Amino acid sequence: MLPNLTPDVALAEQLFAALRARSFDGVGITREAYGPGERMAHALLAEAGDALGLERTVDPVGNLYLTLPGADRTAKRVILGSHLDSVQQGGNYDGAAGVLAGLAAVAGMKRAGFTPARDITVMAIRAEEAGAWFPTSYPGSRGALGIMKPEELAVQRLDSGRSLADHMREEGFDPGFIEAGKRAIGPDGVAAFLEVHIEQGPVLDAEGIPVGIITGIPGSRRLRAGRVIGEWNHSGATPRKYRRDAAIALADLAVAMDEAWCRLEARGHRMVCTFCVLATGPEAGFTKIPGEAHFQLDVRSVNLHSCDALFEVLYDKVAEIEARRGVTFELGLEAGSRASPMDAGVQAGLVRAAEALGTKYLTMASGGGHDAAAFAQAGVPAGMLFVRNQNGSHNPHEAMRMEDFAVACSVAQRFAAEYGA
């Protein structure tokens, strides 16, 4: 029988305020991955963990662990965690909510004098938003789990032009740990990983439900450097039949892909398709027919067969538009990731915790990628709990009601206290 545990939401509120004050960039929140903003956030959490009397360690790639010892120190531990970095001019809750939910949960246990059956660790993960800073995914969690490829250390940060390895060393960490194929955590020592995260979309808010229990994290197929090559010409002197307009050709492709997405959804596919960039070349200007356009395409689904189906449309439409418009498409290198189902046992534990607390929840798939995917791919039982939020995410207007955060903290706390006890 569990005691009447209550998470320390007031502590989390204080830390949210401190994070905002120390990382506000004049427009939004910026906490650079393997940079000053993330360094500040980790130092703040380390200080809070020390004040609570938690055991503190840092692994060779920079992830922070704050542990409440359990009755059986040899048992596999439960990890509650997320990331503390952000995109440029983003919001204050994306990532940080998961770390502070974990801290609020263990702080409440500590205050109640509760000793869990096994260690419960709050993990502040490095560089989840790596895509906004480095062209790679989850270097903090994958580096800790021993599933990051050494060649990824050479990728360059988008704002500095310096490698991930350089930035890791500058922050006092050891990229050689990844080069040697070592790992700091894994399925042999972790019973479960739970990541609390704001939803980043409108579903929970629209449905009036405070939390979501996640079934899976989508895989993706992505084109980051697509180009359309046409011919620059005079906008007034070139009749339509002589034009090789790269911009119109790209617009044709975008419309065709959107229509195909609609058809596939009507047949039961659940996916998203986004042209993140649609732009003409740098020489573009008034009175010019665009001779070059470039694009970035992001297709995601929990079922990668859905992504494949949409990419088949892409290939067919590219050939058709090239012939009709007299242009050439260069798709560039493709990147992507495989889908990561969340562990059924963790999902069941979250359901039990929510129902024991009388909390309404929605079972749903994630739209975005998260560190929980790396844990699942490494063989660690992983789960996610979404908190409803307002105004989306990756923008300065990101919002989250503290009463909803408190509900998520309570579910996470009960889950951690009960899981495998």
Coordinates of C-alpha atoms in Angstrom, one line a residue:
M1 CA 0.0 0.0 0.0
L2 CA 1.5 3.3 -1.1
P3 CA 1.5 6.3 1.3
N4 CA -0.3 9.4 0.2
L5 CA 2.5 10.8 -2.0
T6 CA 2.3 14.3 -3.5
P7 CA 4.8 15.7 -6.0
D8 CA 6.6 18.9 -5.1
V9 CA 5.1 21.0 -7.9
A10 CA 6.1 24.3 -6.1
L11 CA 9.8 23.3 -6.6
A12 CA 9.2 22.7 -10.3
E13 CA 7.5 26.1 -10.6
Q14 CA 10.5 27.8 -9.1
L15 CA 12.8 26.0 -11.5
F16 CA 10.7 26.8 -14.5
A17 CA 10.9 30.4 -13.6
A18 CA 14.6 30.3 -13.1
L19 CA 15.1 28.5 -16.4
R20 CA 13.0 31.1 -18.2
A21 CA 14.8 34.1 -16.6
R22 CA 18.3 32.7 -17.4
S23 CA 17.5 31.6 -21.0
F24 CA 15.1 34.2 -22.4
D25 CA 16.7 35.6 -25.6
G26 CA 14.5 38.7 -26.0
V27 CA 11.9 36.7 -28.1
G28 CA 11.7 33.2 -26.8
I29 CA 13.8 30.6 -25.0
T30 CA 17.2 29.5 -26.3
R31 CA 19.3 26.8 -24.6
E32 CA 21.9 25.6 -27.0
A33 CA 22.7 21.9 -27.2
Y34 CA 26.3 21.4 -25.8
G35 CA 26.5 25.1 -25.3
P36 CA 26.0 27.8 -22.6
G37 CA 22.2 27.6 -22.3
E38 CA 22.2 23.8 -21.8
R39 CA 25.2 24.1 -19.4
M40 CA 23.3 26.6 -17.3
A41 CA 20.2 24.4 -17.1
H42 CA 22.2 21.3 -16.1
A43 CA 24.0 23.4 -13.4
L44 CA 20.6 24.6 -12.0
L45 CA 19.2 21.0 -11.8
A46 CA 22.4 19.7 -10.2
E47 CA 22.1 22.4 -7.5
A48 CA 18.5 21.5 -6.9
G49 CA 19.4 17.8 -6.7
D50 CA 22.1 18.5 -4.2
A51 CA 19.7 20.6 -2.0
L52 CA 17.3 17.6 -1.9
G53 CA 20.2 15.2 -0.9
L54 CA 19.9 13.1 -4.1
E55 CA 22.9 11.2 -5.4
R56 CA 24.4 13.0 -8.4
T57 CA 26.5 11.6 -11.2
V58 CA 27.3 12.8 -14.8
D59 CA 28.2 10.3 -17.6
P60 CA 31.0 10.9 -20.1
V61 CA 28.7 12.5 -22.7
G62 CA 27.2 14.9 -20.2
N63 CA 23.9 13.4 -19.1
L64 CA 23.0 14.3 -15.5
Y65 CA 21.6 11.7 -13.1
L66 CA 19.9 12.5 -9.7
T67 CA 19.0 9.4 -7.8
L68 CA 16.7 8.7 -4.9
P69 CA 18.1 5.4 -3.4
G70 CA 15.7 2.5 -3.2
A71 CA 15.5 -0.4 -0.7
D72 CA 17.3 -2.8 -3.1
R73 CA 20.3 -1.0 -4.6
T74 CA 21.0 -4.0 -6.8
A75 CA 17.6 -3.9 -8.5
K76 CA 17.2 -2.3 -11.9
R77 CA 16.3 1.4 -11.5
V78 CA 13.4 3.4 -12.9
I79 CA 14.5 6.5 -14.8
L80 CA 12.3 9.6 -15.2
G81 CA 13.8 12.1 -17.6
S82 CA 13.8 14.3 -20.7
H83 CA 16.0 17.1 -22.1
L84 CA 16.9 20.7 -21.1
D85 CA 18.1 22.1 -24.4
S86 CA 15.7 24.0 -26.7
V87 CA 15.4 25.1 -30.3
Q88 CA 16.3 28.7 -31.0
Q89 CA 13.6 31.1 -29.8
G90 CA 11.5 28.2 -28.5
G91 CA 9.4 27.7 -25.4
N92 CA 10.3 26.9 -21.8
Y93 CA 8.4 23.6 -21.4
D94 CA 9.5 21.4 -24.3
G95 CA 11.9 18.9 -22.5
A96 CA 12.2 20.8 -19.2
A97 CA 8.7 19.6 -18.2
G98 CA 9.9 16.0 -18.2
V99 CA 13.0 16.7 -16.1
L100 CA 11.2 18.8 -13.6
A101 CA 8.3 16.3 -13.4
G102 CA 10.8 13.7 -12.4
L103 CA 12.4 16.0 -9.8
A104 CA 9.0 17.0 -8.4
A105 CA 8.1 13.3 -8.1
V106 CA 11.2 12.2 -6.2
A107 CA 11.2 15.4 -4.1
G108 CA 7.7 14.5 -3.0
M109 CA 8.8 11.0 -2.1
K110 CA 11.8 12.4 -0.2
R111 CA 9.6 14.8 1.7
A112 CA 7.2 12.0 2.7
G113 CA 10.1 9.8 3.9
F114 CA 9.2 7.2 1.3
T115 CA 11.8 4.7 0.2
P116 CA 11.0 3.1 -3.1
A117 CA 11.6 -0.6 -3.8
R118 CA 14.3 0.3 -6.3
D119 CA 16.4 3.4 -7.2
I120 CA 14.5 6.1 -9.0
T121 CA 16.7 8.4 -11.1
V122 CA 15.9 11.7 -12.6
M123 CA 17.9 12.1 -15.9
A124 CA 18.6 15.4 -17.6
I125 CA 19.5 14.3 -21.1
R126 CA 21.8 16.3 -23.4
A127 CA 21.0 17.6 -26.9
E128 CA 17.6 16.1 -27.7
E129 CA 17.0 19.1 -29.9
A130 CA 20.1 18.2 -31.8
G131 CA 18.3 18.6 -35.1
A132 CA 18.1 22.3 -34.5
W133 CA 21.8 22.5 -33.7
F134 CA 23.5 19.4 -35.2
P135 CA 22.2 17.3 -38.1
T136 CA 21.9 14.1 -36.0
S137 CA 19.3 12.7 -33.5
Y138 CA 19.5 12.1 -29.8
P139 CA 23.3 12.2 -29.2
G140 CA 22.8 12.5 -25.5
S141 CA 20.6 9.5 -24.9
R142 CA 22.1 7.4 -27.7
G143 CA 25.6 8.2 -26.5
A144 CA 24.7 7.0 -23.0
L145 CA 23.0 3.9 -24.3
G146 CA 26.0 2.9 -26.6
I147 CA 24.0 3.0 -29.8
M148 CA 25.5 6.2 -31.4
K149 CA 27.9 5.7 -34.3
P150 CA 31.3 7.3 -33.9
E151 CA 31.2 9.0 -37.3
E152 CA 28.3 11.1 -36.1
L153 CA 30.7 13.0 -33.8
A154 CA 32.0 14.7 -36.9
V155 CA 28.7 16.4 -37.8
Q156 CA 29.0 20.2 -37.6
R157 CA 26.9 22.5 -35.4
L158 CA 24.8 24.7 -37.7
D159 CA 25.6 28.0 -36.0
S160 CA 29.4 27.4 -35.3
G161 CA 30.5 25.1 -38.1
R162 CA 32.4 23.1 -35.4
S163 CA 32.0 19.4 -34.8
L164 CA 29.8 17.7 -32.2
A165 CA 33.0 16.2 -30.8
D166 CA 34.5 19.7 -30.4
H167 CA 31.5 21.0 -28.6
M168 CA 31.4 18.0 -26.3
R169 CA 35.0 18.4 -25.4
E170 CA 34.5 22.2 -24.8
E171 CA 31.8 21.3 -22.3
G172 CA 34.2 19.0 -20.5
F173 CA 32.9 15.7 -21.8
D174 CA 34.5 12.7 -23.7
P175 CA 33.6 11.9 -27.3
G176 CA 36.1 9.0 -27.0
F177 CA 33.5 7.2 -24.9
I178 CA 31.3 7.0 -28.0
E179 CA 34.3 6.1 -30.3
A180 CA 35.1 3.2 -28.0
G181 CA 31.5 1.9 -28.2
K182 CA 30.9 2.1 -24.4
R183 CA 27.6 2.7 -22.7
A184 CA 26.6 4.3 -19.4
I185 CA 23.2 2.8 -19.1
G186 CA 21.2 0.0 -20.7
P187 CA 18.6 -2.8 -20.3
D188 CA 20.8 -4.6 -17.8
G189 CA 20.4 -1.8 -15.3
V190 CA 17.2 0.0 -16.2
A191 CA 13.8 -1.5 -15.5
A192 CA 11.9 1.3 -17.2
F193 CA 12.4 4.8 -18.7
L194 CA 9.5 7.3 -18.5
E195 CA 9.5 10.6 -20.3
V196 CA 6.9 13.2 -19.4
H197 CA 6.6 15.8 -22.2
I198 CA 4.2 18.5 -23.4
E199 CA 2.1 17.2 -26.3
Q200 CA 3.3 19.8 -28.8
G201 CA 0.0 19.6 -30.6
P202 CA -3.7 20.4 -30.0
V203 CA -5.4 17.1 -29.4
L204 CA -5.4 16.9 -25.6
D205 CA -6.4 20.5 -25.3
A206 CA -9.2 20.2 -27.8
E207 CA -10.5 17.0 -26.1
G208 CA -10.3 18.6 -22.6
I209 CA -8.1 15.8 -21.3
P210 CA -5.0 16.6 -19.2
V211 CA -2.7 13.7 -20.1
G212 CA -2.0 11.2 -22.9
I213 CA -0.4 7.8 -22.6
I214 CA 1.8 7.2 -25.7
T215 CA 1.6 4.0 -27.8
G216 CA 4.6 4.8 -30.1
I217 CA 7.0 7.3 -31.5
P218 CA 6.9 7.7 -35.3
G219 CA 9.6 6.8 -37.7
S220 CA 10.4 9.2 -40.6
R221 CA 11.7 9.6 -44.1
R222 CA 13.3 13.0 -44.7
L223 CA 14.9 15.1 -47.5
R224 CA 16.9 17.9 -46.1
A225 CA 18.5 19.3 -49.3
G226 CA 16.1 18.8 -52.2
R227 CA 16.6 21.1 -55.2
V228 CA 14.7 21.9 -58.4
I229 CA 16.8 23.1 -61.4
G230 CA 15.1 25.1 -64.1
E231 CA 16.2 28.1 -66.1
W232 CA 16.5 31.8 -65.0
N233 CA 14.8 34.1 -67.4
H234 CA 12.9 37.4 -67.8
S235 CA 9.4 37.4 -66.3
G236 CA 8.0 39.7 -68.9
A237 CA 9.7 38.5 -72.1
T238 CA 9.4 34.7 -71.7
P239 CA 6.1 33.1 -72.9
R240 CA 4.7 30.3 -70.8
K241 CA 5.7 27.4 -73.3
Y242 CA 9.3 28.5 -73.1
R243 CA 9.6 28.6 -69.3
R244 CA 11.4 26.1 -67.0
D245 CA 10.0 27.6 -63.8
A246 CA 11.6 25.8 -60.8
A247 CA 9.2 27.5 -58.3
I248 CA 6.0 26.4 -60.1
A249 CA 7.5 22.9 -60.5
L250 CA 8.1 22.7 -56.7
A251 CA 4.6 24.0 -56.0
D252 CA 3.2 21.2 -58.2
L253 CA 5.1 18.6 -56.1
A254 CA 3.9 20.1 -52.8
V255 CA 0.3 20.1 -53.9
A256 CA 0.5 16.6 -55.3
M257 CA 2.0 15.3 -52.1
D258 CA -0.6 17.0 -49.9
E259 CA -3.4 15.5 -52.0
A260 CA -1.8 12.0 -51.8
W261 CA -1.5 12.4 -48.0
C262 CA -5.3 13.1 -47.9
R263 CA -6.0 10.0 -50.0
L264 CA -3.8 7.8 -47.9
E265 CA -5.4 9.0 -44.7
A266 CA -8.8 8.2 -46.1
R267 CA -7.6 4.6 -46.5
G268 CA -6.5 4.4 -42.9
H269 CA -2.9 5.6 -42.9
R270 CA -1.9 7.8 -40.0
M271 CA 0.9 10.1 -40.9
V272 CA 2.1 13.7 -41.4
C273 CA 3.7 15.3 -44.4
T274 CA 5.4 18.6 -44.2
F275 CA 7.4 20.7 -46.7
C276 CA 9.4 22.5 -44.0
V277 CA 11.1 24.7 -46.5
L278 CA 9.9 25.9 -49.9
A279 CA 12.1 28.6 -51.4
T280 CA 13.6 30.0 -54.5
G281 CA 17.3 30.3 -55.0
P282 CA 19.4 33.2 -53.7
E283 CA 19.4 34.9 -57.1
A284 CA 15.6 35.2 -57.1
G285 CA 14.1 38.7 -57.5
F286 CA 11.4 40.7 -59.1
T287 CA 11.1 40.3 -62.9
K288 CA 12.9 36.9 -62.7
I289 CA 11.5 33.5 -63.5
P290 CA 13.0 31.3 -60.8
G291 CA 15.7 29.0 -62.2
E292 CA 16.3 27.2 -58.9
A293 CA 14.2 26.3 -55.9
H294 CA 15.0 24.2 -52.8
F295 CA 13.0 22.3 -50.3
Q296 CA 13.0 20.1 -47.1
L297 CA 10.5 17.4 -46.7
D298 CA 9.6 15.5 -43.5
V299 CA 7.2 12.5 -43.6
R300 CA 6.5 10.7 -40.4
S301 CA 4.3 7.8 -39.2
V302 CA 4.3 5.1 -36.6
N303 CA 4.0 2.7 -39.5
L304 CA 6.9 3.2 -41.9
H305 CA 4.9 1.5 -44.7
S306 CA 2.8 4.7 -44.7
C307 CA 5.9 6.8 -45.3
D308 CA 7.0 4.4 -48.0
A309 CA 3.6 4.8 -49.7
L310 CA 3.9 8.6 -49.8
F311 CA 7.5 8.4 -51.1
E312 CA 6.3 6.2 -54.0
V313 CA 4.0 9.1 -54.9
L314 CA 7.0 11.5 -54.6
Y315 CA 9.0 9.5 -57.1
D316 CA 6.2 9.2 -59.6
K317 CA 5.3 12.9 -59.4
V318 CA 9.0 14.0 -59.7
A319 CA 9.3 12.2 -63.0
E320 CA 6.0 13.5 -64.3
I321 CA 6.7 17.1 -63.3
E322 CA 10.2 17.0 -64.8
A323 CA 8.8 15.9 -68.2
R324 CA 6.0 18.5 -68.1
R325 CA 7.9 21.5 -66.8
G326 CA 11.4 20.9 -68.3
V327 CA 13.1 20.9 -64.9
T328 CA 15.3 18.5 -63.0
F329 CA 14.8 17.5 -59.4
E330 CA 17.8 16.6 -57.1
L331 CA 16.4 15.0 -54.0
G332 CA 19.8 14.8 -52.2
L333 CA 20.6 12.3 -49.5
E334 CA 17.7 10.8 -47.5
A335 CA 17.7 10.6 -43.7
G336 CA 15.2 9.0 -41.4
S337 CA 14.5 6.9 -38.4
R338 CA 12.5 3.8 -37.6
A339 CA 9.4 3.9 -35.5
S340 CA 9.6 3.0 -31.8
P341 CA 6.6 1.3 -30.1
M342 CA 6.4 2.1 -26.4
D343 CA 6.6 -0.8 -24.0
A344 CA 3.3 -2.5 -23.3
G345 CA 4.2 -3.1 -19.6
V346 CA 5.0 0.6 -19.1
Q347 CA 1.8 1.7 -20.8
A348 CA -0.2 -0.7 -18.5
G349 CA 1.6 0.8 -15.5
L350 CA 0.7 4.3 -16.6
V351 CA -2.9 3.2 -17.1
R352 CA -3.0 1.8 -13.6
A353 CA -1.5 4.9 -12.1
A354 CA -3.8 7.2 -13.9
E355 CA -6.9 5.2 -13.0
A356 CA -5.8 4.9 -9.3
L357 CA -5.6 8.7 -9.2
G358 CA -8.9 9.1 -11.1
T359 CA -7.1 10.9 -13.9
K360 CA -8.7 11.2 -17.3
Y361 CA -6.3 10.1 -20.1
L362 CA -6.2 9.5 -23.8
T363 CA -4.2 6.7 -25.5
M364 CA -2.4 8.2 -28.5
A365 CA 0.7 8.1 -30.7
S366 CA 3.3 10.8 -30.5
G367 CA 3.7 13.1 -33.4
G368 CA 7.3 14.1 -32.7
G369 CA 10.5 12.2 -31.9
H370 CA 11.8 12.0 -28.4
D371 CA 14.6 10.4 -26.3
A372 CA 12.2 7.6 -25.3
A373 CA 12.7 6.3 -28.9
A374 CA 16.4 5.8 -28.2
F375 CA 15.7 3.9 -25.0
A376 CA 13.2 1.7 -26.8
Q377 CA 15.7 1.0 -29.6
A378 CA 18.4 0.1 -27.1
G379 CA 16.1 -2.5 -25.5
V380 CA 15.0 -0.5 -22.4
P381 CA 11.3 -0.7 -21.6
A382 CA 10.2 2.9 -22.4
G383 CA 7.1 5.0 -22.1
M384 CA 5.8 8.5 -22.5
L385 CA 3.2 10.6 -20.8
F386 CA 2.0 13.7 -22.6
V387 CA 0.7 16.8 -20.8
R388 CA -1.7 19.0 -22.7
N389 CA -0.4 22.4 -23.7
Q390 CA -1.5 25.4 -25.6
N391 CA 0.0 27.2 -28.7
G392 CA 2.0 24.2 -29.9
S393 CA 5.7 24.0 -29.4
H394 CA 9.1 25.1 -30.8
N395 CA 7.8 28.7 -30.5
P396 CA 7.9 31.5 -27.9
H397 CA 4.2 31.2 -27.2
E398 CA 4.4 27.6 -25.9
A399 CA 2.2 27.3 -22.8
M400 CA 1.3 24.7 -20.2
R401 CA -1.1 25.0 -17.3
M402 CA 0.5 24.1 -14.0
E403 CA -2.6 22.2 -12.8
D404 CA -2.1 19.8 -15.8
F405 CA 1.6 19.5 -15.1
A406 CA 0.7 18.6 -11.5
V407 CA -1.6 15.8 -12.8
A408 CA 1.2 14.4 -15.0
C409 CA 3.6 14.6 -12.0
S410 CA 1.2 12.6 -9.9
V411 CA 0.8 9.9 -12.5
A412 CA 4.6 9.7 -13.1
Q413 CA 5.2 9.6 -9.3
R414 CA 2.8 6.8 -8.7
F415 CA 4.1 4.9 -11.7
A416 CA 7.7 5.1 -10.5
A417 CA 6.8 4.1 -7.0
E418 CA 4.8 1.1 -8.1
Y419 CA 6.7 -0.2 -11.2
G420 CA 8.3 -3.5 -10.4
A421 CA 7.9 -3.0 -6.6

